[in-house]
Short mmCIF file of C-alpha atoms in Angstrom, two decimals:
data_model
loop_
_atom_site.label_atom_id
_atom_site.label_comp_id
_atom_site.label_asym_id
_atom_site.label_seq_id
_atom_site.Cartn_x
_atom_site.Cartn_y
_atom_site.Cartn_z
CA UNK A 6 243.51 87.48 60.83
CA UNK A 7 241.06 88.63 58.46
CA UNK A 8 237.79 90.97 58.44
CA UNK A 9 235.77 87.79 57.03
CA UNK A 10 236.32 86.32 60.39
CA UNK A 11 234.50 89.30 62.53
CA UNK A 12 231.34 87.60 63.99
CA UNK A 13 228.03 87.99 62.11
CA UNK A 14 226.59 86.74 64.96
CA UNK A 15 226.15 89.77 66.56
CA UNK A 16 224.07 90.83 63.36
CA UNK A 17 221.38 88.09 64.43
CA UNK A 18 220.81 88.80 67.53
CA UNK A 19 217.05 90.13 66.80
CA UNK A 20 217.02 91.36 70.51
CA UNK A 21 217.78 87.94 72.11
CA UNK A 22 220.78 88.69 75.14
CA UNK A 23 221.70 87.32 78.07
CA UNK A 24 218.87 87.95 79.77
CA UNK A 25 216.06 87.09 77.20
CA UNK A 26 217.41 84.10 75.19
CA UNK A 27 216.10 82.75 72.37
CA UNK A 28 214.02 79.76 72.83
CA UNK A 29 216.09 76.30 73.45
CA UNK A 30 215.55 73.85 70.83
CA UNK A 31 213.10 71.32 72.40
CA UNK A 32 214.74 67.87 73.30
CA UNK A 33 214.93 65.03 71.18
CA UNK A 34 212.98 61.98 71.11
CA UNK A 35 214.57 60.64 73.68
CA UNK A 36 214.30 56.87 74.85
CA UNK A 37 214.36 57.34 78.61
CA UNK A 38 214.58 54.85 81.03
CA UNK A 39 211.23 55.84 82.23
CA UNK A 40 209.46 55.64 78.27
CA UNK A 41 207.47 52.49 78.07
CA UNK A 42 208.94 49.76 76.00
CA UNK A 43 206.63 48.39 72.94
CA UNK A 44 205.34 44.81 73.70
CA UNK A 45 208.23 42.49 72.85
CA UNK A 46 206.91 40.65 69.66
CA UNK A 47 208.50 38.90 65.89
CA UNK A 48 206.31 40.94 63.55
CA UNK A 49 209.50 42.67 62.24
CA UNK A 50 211.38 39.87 62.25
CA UNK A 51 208.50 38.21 60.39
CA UNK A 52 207.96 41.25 57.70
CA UNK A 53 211.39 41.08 57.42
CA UNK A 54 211.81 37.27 56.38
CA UNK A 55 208.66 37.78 54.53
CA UNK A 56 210.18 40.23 52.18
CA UNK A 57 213.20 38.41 51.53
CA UNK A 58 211.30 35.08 50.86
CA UNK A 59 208.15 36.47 49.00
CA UNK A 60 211.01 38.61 46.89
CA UNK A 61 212.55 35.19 45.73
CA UNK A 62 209.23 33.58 45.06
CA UNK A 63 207.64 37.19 42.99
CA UNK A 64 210.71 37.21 40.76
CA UNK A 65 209.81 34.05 39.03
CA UNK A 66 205.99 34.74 39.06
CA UNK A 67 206.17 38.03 37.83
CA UNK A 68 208.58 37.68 35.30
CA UNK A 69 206.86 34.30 34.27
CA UNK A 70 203.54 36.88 34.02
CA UNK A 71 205.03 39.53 32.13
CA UNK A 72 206.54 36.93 29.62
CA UNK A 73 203.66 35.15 29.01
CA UNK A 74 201.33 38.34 28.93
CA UNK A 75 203.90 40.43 26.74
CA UNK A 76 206.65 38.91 25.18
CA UNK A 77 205.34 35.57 24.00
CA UNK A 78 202.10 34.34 21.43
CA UNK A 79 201.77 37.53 19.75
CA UNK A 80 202.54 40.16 22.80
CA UNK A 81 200.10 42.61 24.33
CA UNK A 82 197.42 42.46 21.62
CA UNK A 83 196.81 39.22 22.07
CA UNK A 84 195.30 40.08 25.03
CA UNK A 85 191.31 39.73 25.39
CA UNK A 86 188.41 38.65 27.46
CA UNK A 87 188.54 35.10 25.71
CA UNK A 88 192.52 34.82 26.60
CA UNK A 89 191.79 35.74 30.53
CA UNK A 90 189.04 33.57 30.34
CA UNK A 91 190.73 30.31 28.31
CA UNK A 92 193.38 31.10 31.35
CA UNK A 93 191.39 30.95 34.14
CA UNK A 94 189.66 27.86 33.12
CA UNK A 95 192.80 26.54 34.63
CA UNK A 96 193.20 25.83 38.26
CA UNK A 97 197.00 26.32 37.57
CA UNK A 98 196.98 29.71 36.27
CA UNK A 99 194.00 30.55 38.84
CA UNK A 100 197.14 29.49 41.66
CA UNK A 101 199.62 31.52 39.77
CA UNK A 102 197.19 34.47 39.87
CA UNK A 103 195.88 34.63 43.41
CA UNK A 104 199.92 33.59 45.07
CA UNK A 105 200.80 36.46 42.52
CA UNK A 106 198.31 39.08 43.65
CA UNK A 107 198.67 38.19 47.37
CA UNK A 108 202.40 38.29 47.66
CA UNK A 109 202.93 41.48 45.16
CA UNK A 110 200.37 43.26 47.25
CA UNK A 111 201.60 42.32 50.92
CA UNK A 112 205.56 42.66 49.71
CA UNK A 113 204.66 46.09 48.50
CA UNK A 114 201.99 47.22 51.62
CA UNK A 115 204.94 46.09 53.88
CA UNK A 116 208.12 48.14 51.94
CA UNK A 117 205.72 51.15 52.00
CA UNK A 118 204.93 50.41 55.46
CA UNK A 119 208.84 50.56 56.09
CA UNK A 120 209.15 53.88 54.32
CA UNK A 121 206.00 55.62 55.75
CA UNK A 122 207.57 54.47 59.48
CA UNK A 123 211.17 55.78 57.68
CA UNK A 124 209.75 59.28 56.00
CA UNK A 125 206.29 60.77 58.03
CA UNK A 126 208.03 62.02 61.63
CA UNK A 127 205.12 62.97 63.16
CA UNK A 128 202.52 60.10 64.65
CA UNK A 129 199.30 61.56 63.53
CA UNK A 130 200.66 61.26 59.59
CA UNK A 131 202.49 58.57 59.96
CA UNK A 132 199.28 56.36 61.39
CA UNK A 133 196.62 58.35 59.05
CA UNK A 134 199.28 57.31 55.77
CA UNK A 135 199.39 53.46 56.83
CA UNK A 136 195.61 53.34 57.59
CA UNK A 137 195.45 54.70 54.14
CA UNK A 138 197.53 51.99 52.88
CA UNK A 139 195.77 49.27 54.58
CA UNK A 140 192.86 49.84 53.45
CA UNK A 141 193.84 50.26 49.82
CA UNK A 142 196.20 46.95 50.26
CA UNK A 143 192.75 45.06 51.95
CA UNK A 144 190.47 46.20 49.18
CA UNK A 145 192.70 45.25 46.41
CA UNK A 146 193.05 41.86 47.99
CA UNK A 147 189.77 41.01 48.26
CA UNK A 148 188.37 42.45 45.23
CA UNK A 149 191.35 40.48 43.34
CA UNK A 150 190.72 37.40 45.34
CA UNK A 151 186.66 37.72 44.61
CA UNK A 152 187.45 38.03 41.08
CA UNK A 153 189.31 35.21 40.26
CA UNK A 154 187.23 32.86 42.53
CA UNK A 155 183.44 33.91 40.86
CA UNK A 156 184.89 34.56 37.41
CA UNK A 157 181.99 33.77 34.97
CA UNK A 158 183.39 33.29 31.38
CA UNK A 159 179.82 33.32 29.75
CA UNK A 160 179.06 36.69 31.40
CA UNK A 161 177.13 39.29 28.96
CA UNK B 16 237.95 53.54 55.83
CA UNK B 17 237.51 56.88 56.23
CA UNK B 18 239.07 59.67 54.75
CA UNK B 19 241.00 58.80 51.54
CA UNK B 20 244.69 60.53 51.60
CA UNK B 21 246.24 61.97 48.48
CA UNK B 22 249.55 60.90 47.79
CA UNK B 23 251.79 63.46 46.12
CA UNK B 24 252.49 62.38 42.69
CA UNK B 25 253.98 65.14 41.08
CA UNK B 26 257.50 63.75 41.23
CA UNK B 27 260.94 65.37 41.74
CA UNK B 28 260.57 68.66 41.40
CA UNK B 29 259.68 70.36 44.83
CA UNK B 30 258.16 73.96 44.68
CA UNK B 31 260.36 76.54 45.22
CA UNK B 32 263.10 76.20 47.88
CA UNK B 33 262.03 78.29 50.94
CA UNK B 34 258.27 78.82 49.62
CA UNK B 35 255.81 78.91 52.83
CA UNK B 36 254.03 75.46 53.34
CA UNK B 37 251.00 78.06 54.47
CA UNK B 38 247.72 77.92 52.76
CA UNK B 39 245.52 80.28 52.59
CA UNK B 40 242.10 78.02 53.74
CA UNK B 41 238.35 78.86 54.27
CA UNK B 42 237.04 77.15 56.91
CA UNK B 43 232.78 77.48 56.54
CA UNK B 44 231.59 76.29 60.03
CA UNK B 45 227.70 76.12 61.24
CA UNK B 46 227.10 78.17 64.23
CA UNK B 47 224.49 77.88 66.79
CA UNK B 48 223.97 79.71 70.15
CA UNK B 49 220.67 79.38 71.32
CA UNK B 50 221.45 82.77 73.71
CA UNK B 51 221.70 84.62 70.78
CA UNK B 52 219.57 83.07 67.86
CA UNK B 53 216.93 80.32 67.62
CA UNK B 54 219.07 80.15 64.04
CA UNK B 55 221.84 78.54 63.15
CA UNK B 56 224.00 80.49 60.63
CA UNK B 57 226.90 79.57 58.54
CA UNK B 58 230.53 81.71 59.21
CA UNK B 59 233.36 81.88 57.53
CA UNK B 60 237.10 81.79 58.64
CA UNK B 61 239.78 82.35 56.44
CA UNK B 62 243.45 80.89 57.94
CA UNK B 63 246.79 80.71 56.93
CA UNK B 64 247.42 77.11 57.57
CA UNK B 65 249.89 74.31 56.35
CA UNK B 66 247.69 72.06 54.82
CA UNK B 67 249.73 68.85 56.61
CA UNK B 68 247.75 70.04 59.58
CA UNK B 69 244.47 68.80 60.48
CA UNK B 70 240.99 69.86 60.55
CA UNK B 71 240.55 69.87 64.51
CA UNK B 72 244.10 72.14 64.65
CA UNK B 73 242.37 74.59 62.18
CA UNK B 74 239.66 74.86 64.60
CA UNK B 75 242.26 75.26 67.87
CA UNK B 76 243.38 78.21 65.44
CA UNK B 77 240.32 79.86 64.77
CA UNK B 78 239.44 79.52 68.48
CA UNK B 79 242.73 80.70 70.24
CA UNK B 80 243.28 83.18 67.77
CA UNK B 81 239.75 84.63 66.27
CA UNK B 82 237.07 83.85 67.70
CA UNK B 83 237.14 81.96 70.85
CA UNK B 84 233.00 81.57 70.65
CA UNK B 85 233.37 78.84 68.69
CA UNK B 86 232.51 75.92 70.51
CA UNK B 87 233.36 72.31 70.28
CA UNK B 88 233.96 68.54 71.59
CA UNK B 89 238.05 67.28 71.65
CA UNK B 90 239.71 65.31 74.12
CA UNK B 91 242.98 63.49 73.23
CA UNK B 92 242.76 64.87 69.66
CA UNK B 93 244.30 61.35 68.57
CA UNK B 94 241.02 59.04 67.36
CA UNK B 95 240.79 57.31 70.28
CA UNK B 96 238.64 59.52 72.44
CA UNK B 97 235.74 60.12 70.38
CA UNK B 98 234.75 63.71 71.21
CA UNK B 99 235.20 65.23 68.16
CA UNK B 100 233.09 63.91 65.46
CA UNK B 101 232.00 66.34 63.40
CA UNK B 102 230.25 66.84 59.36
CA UNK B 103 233.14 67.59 57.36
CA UNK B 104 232.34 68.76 53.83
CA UNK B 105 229.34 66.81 54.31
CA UNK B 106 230.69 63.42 55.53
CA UNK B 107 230.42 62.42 59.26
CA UNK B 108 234.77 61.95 60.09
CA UNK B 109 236.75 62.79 63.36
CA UNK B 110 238.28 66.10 62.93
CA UNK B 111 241.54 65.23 64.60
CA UNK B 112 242.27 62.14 61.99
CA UNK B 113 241.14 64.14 58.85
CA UNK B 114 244.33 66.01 57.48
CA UNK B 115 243.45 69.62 55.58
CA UNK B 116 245.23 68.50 52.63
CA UNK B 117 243.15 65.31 52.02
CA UNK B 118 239.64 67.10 51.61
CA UNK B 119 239.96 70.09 49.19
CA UNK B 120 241.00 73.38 50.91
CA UNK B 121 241.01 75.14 47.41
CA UNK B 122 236.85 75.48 48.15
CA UNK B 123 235.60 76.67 51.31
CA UNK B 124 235.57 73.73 53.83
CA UNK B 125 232.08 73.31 55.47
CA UNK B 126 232.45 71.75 59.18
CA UNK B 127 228.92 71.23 60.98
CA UNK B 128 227.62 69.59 63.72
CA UNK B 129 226.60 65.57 63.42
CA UNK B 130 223.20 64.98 62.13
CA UNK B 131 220.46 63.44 64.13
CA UNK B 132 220.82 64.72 67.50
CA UNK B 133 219.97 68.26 69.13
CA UNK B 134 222.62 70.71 68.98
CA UNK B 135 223.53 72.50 71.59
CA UNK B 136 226.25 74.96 70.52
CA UNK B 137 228.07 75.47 67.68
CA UNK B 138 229.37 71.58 66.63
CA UNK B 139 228.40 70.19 69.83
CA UNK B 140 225.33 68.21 70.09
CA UNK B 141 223.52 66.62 72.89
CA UNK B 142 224.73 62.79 73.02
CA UNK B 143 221.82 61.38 75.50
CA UNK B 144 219.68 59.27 73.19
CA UNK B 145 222.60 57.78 71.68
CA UNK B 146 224.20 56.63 74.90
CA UNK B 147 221.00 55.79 76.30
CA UNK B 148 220.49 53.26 73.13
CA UNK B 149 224.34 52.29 74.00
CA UNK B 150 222.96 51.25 77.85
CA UNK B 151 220.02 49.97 76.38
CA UNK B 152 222.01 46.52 75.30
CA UNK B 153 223.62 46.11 77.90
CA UNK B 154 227.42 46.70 77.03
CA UNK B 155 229.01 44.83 79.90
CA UNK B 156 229.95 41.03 80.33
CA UNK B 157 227.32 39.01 81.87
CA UNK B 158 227.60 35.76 83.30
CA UNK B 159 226.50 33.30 85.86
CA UNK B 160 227.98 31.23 88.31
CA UNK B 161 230.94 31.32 90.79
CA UNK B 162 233.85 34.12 89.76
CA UNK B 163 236.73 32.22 88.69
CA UNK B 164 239.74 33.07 90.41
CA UNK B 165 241.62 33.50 87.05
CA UNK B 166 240.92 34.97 83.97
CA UNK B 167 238.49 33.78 82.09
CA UNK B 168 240.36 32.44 79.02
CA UNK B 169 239.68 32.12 75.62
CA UNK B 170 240.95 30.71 72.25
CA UNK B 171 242.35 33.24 69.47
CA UNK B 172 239.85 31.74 66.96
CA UNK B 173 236.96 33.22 69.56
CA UNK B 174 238.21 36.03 70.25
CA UNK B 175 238.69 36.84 66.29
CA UNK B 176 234.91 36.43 66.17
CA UNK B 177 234.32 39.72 67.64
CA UNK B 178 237.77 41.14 67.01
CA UNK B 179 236.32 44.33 64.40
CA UNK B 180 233.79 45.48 66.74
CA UNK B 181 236.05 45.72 69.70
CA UNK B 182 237.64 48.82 67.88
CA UNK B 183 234.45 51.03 68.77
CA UNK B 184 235.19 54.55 70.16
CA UNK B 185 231.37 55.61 70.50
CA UNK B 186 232.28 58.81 68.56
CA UNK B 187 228.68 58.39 66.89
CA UNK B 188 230.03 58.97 63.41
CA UNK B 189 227.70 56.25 62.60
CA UNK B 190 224.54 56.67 64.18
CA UNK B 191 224.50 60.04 63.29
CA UNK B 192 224.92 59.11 59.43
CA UNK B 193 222.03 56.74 59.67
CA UNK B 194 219.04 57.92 57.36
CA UNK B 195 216.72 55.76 59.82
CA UNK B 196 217.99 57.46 63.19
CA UNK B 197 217.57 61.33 61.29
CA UNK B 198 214.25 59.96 61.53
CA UNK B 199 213.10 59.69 64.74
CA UNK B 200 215.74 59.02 66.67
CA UNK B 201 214.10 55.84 68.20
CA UNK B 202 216.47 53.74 66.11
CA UNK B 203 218.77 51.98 67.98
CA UNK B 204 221.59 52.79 65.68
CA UNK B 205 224.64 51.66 64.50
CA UNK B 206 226.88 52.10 67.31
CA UNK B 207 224.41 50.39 70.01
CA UNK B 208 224.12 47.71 67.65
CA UNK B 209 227.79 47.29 67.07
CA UNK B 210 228.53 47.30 71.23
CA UNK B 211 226.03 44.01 71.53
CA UNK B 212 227.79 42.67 68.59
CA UNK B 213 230.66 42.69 70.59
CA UNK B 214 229.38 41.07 73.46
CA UNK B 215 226.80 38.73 71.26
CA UNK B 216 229.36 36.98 69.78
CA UNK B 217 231.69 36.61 72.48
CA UNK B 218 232.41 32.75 73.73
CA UNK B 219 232.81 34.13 77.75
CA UNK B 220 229.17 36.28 77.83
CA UNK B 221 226.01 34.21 78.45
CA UNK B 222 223.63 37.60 77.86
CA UNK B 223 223.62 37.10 74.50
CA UNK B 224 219.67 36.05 74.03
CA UNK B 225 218.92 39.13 76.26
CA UNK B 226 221.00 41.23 73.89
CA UNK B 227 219.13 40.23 70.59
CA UNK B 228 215.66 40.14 72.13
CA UNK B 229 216.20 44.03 72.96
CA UNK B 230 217.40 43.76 69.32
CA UNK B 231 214.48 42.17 68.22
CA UNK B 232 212.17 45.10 68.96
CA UNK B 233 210.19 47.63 66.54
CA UNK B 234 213.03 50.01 66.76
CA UNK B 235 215.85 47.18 66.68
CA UNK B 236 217.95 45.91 63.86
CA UNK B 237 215.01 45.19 61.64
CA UNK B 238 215.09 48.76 60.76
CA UNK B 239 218.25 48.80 59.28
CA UNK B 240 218.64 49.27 55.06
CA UNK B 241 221.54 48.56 54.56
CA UNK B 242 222.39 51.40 53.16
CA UNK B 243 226.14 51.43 54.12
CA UNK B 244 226.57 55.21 55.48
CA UNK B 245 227.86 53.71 58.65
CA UNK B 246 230.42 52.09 57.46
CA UNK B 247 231.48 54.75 55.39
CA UNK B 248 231.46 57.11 57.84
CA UNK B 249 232.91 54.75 61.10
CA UNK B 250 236.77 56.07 61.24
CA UNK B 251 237.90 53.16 63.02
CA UNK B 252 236.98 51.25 60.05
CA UNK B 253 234.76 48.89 61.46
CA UNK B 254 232.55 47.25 59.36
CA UNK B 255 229.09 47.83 61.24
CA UNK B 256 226.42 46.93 58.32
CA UNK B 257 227.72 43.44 58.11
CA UNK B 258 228.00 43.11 62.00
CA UNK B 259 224.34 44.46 61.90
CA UNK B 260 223.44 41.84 59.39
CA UNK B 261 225.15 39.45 61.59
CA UNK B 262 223.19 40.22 64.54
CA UNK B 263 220.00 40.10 62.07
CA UNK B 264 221.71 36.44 60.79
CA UNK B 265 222.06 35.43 64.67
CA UNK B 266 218.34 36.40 65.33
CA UNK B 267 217.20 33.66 62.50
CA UNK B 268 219.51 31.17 63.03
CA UNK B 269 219.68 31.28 66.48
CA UNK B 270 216.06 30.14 67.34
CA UNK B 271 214.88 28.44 64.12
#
């Protein structure tokens, strides 16, 4: 009907024909009858709870946190090795802290977990990203954990 | 559900008596032909078409009458079948239930094949992995014990339970507009999770454990995140996230 319509195809062809065609796109990941099935377990189900309830539980601790850290007392510059230390005198506040850090790290090590498996197609990036992220998530952890637990106020 | 109409508002005054209902409309359509190119390349059609008509009869007109390379899926051309789902201007919609009129035929009008799943000519695309994720939960009644020897009956209140995901066509409108299954493809997907819905949360089927174990899995209905393209994009206007959340809802409740 009109000459936008001819076929720019042909223009394309790059010396593919009938007899020498292009490459066929490779098949898709396909879940075959014959492909293995993963071992039948609840850790998803479980990371998936975990998010939802650790969520609930972070929202008050976190915004309790940022409250008392910014907001109230004199804000930010109140801030000082004497006020962690008066803090952590307290077993309460030593609770707050180490729930706190454990739940903020694993809620976030398991979202970006989630988005690595979402995001990196291939399986060598994708297991090379979330070793990455383990062992960042593991050493914060501990080192967090260690600190709060051998905190010395009268260090010099 | 799916494709919002436009309802003439101008009032009264008709354009003038006699004037052509033709348009003039650009039809931009994604070609592939892996005999020709590894590339896929973007053509454009211009037809003269009343704008009442719909997308899938624009394509029946470039085909018959320009270029009858064009390949694609229709069957019944009446949204039941399924065949012809297709990326209209960007949004995953059957092209026999998406009027010309109702999506902008001013601007070129981009048609593509669905996301997610290997094309093998022009819009149509090889459907294996999503049926095979369809098989994978079992889609059939399952029960034990003697056949009766009438129908198995139940009340209107259980059969309401399921009653939105009965309306399924397994046109893979939304599997195909699930971020997760663009992925990897390993995703169950919308659809296959919508078919055990069905049969979950029907009173007469006793497979329903089975059903959300295979659920349960790495690749099951954990993965979904919510983010709603599925139900945008289902034109049978089934509301698969909150069936998936369901199913997630049934996993929880069910054992615990």
């Amino acid at each position: 009907m009109t000459d936008e319509a001819t076929t720019t195809a042909a223009g394309e062809t790059r010396g593919y024909s009938v007899d020498n065609p292009a490459p066929v796109i490779e098949a898709p990941r396909a879940r075959r009858a014959k492909t293995p099935r993963a071992p039948r377990m609840n850790f998803e189900m479980l990371g998936w709870l975990f998010m939802r309830l650790s969520g609930i539980v972070l929202v008050v601790l976190v915004l309790g946190h940022l409250l008392i850290q910014l907001v109230l007392d004199g804000g930010v510059s109140k801030i000082g090795f004497a006020f962690v230390a008066g803090r952590w005198a307290s077993p309460f506040w030593q609770a707050w802290d180490l729930i706190m850090l454990w739940l903020a790290m694993l809620h976030g090590a398991n979202g970006l977990r989630t988005i690595i498996n979402d995001y990196a197609e291939r399986a060598n990036p994708r297991f090379w990203l979330k070793m990455l992220l383990y062992t960042a998530t593991v050493f914060t952890v501990l080192l967090g954990t260690l600190v709060i637990f051998t905190f010395d106020p009268n260090i010099r | 559900m799916s494709t919002e109409t436009l309802e003439k508002t101008e009032g009264g005054a008709q354009s003038a008596e006699g004037a052509s209902p033709y348009i003039t409309a650009t039809f931009r359509i994604r070609r592939f032909n892996p005999e020709i190119s590894a590339d896929a390349i973007w053509e454009d059609f211009q037809i003269e078409i009343d704008p009442k008509e719909r997308v899938l009869d624009a394509l029946h007109k470039i085909k018959w009458e320009l270029d009858g390379t064009l390949t694609f899926r229709r069957s019944c051309a009446h949204g039941i079948c399924g065949s012809d789902a297709m990326r209209i201007n960007g949004r995953n919609r059957l092209a026999c239930k998406t009027l010309i009129k109702d999506i902008n035929p001013e601007k070129p009008i981009t048609v593509e094949a669905i996301k997610g799943l290997t094309v093998l000519k022009d819009l149509v695309v090889d459907m294996e992995p999503f049926f095979q994720a369809y098989r994978d939960v079992m889609p059939f009644l399952v029960t034990t014990g003697n056949e009766p020897t009438r129908e198995r009956l139940q009340s209107a209140e259980d059969r309401e339970r399921f009653d939105d995901t009965t309306k399924c066509i397994l046109c893979a409108a939304c599997t195909s507009s699930c971020p997760v299954f663009w992925n990897d493809g390993q995703y169950f997907g919308p659809a296959a999770i919508v078919n055990a819905h069905r049969f979950i949360f029907d009173s007469r089927d006793e497979a329903g454990e089975q059903r959300l174990e295979i659920l349960n899995d790495k690749d099951g209905v954990w993965r979904c995140r919510t983010t709603f393209n599925c139900t945008d994009a289902c034109p049978r206007g089934i509301e698969v996230t909150k069936a998936i959340q369901e199913v997630k809802r049934a996993l929880i409740t069910r054992r615990y």
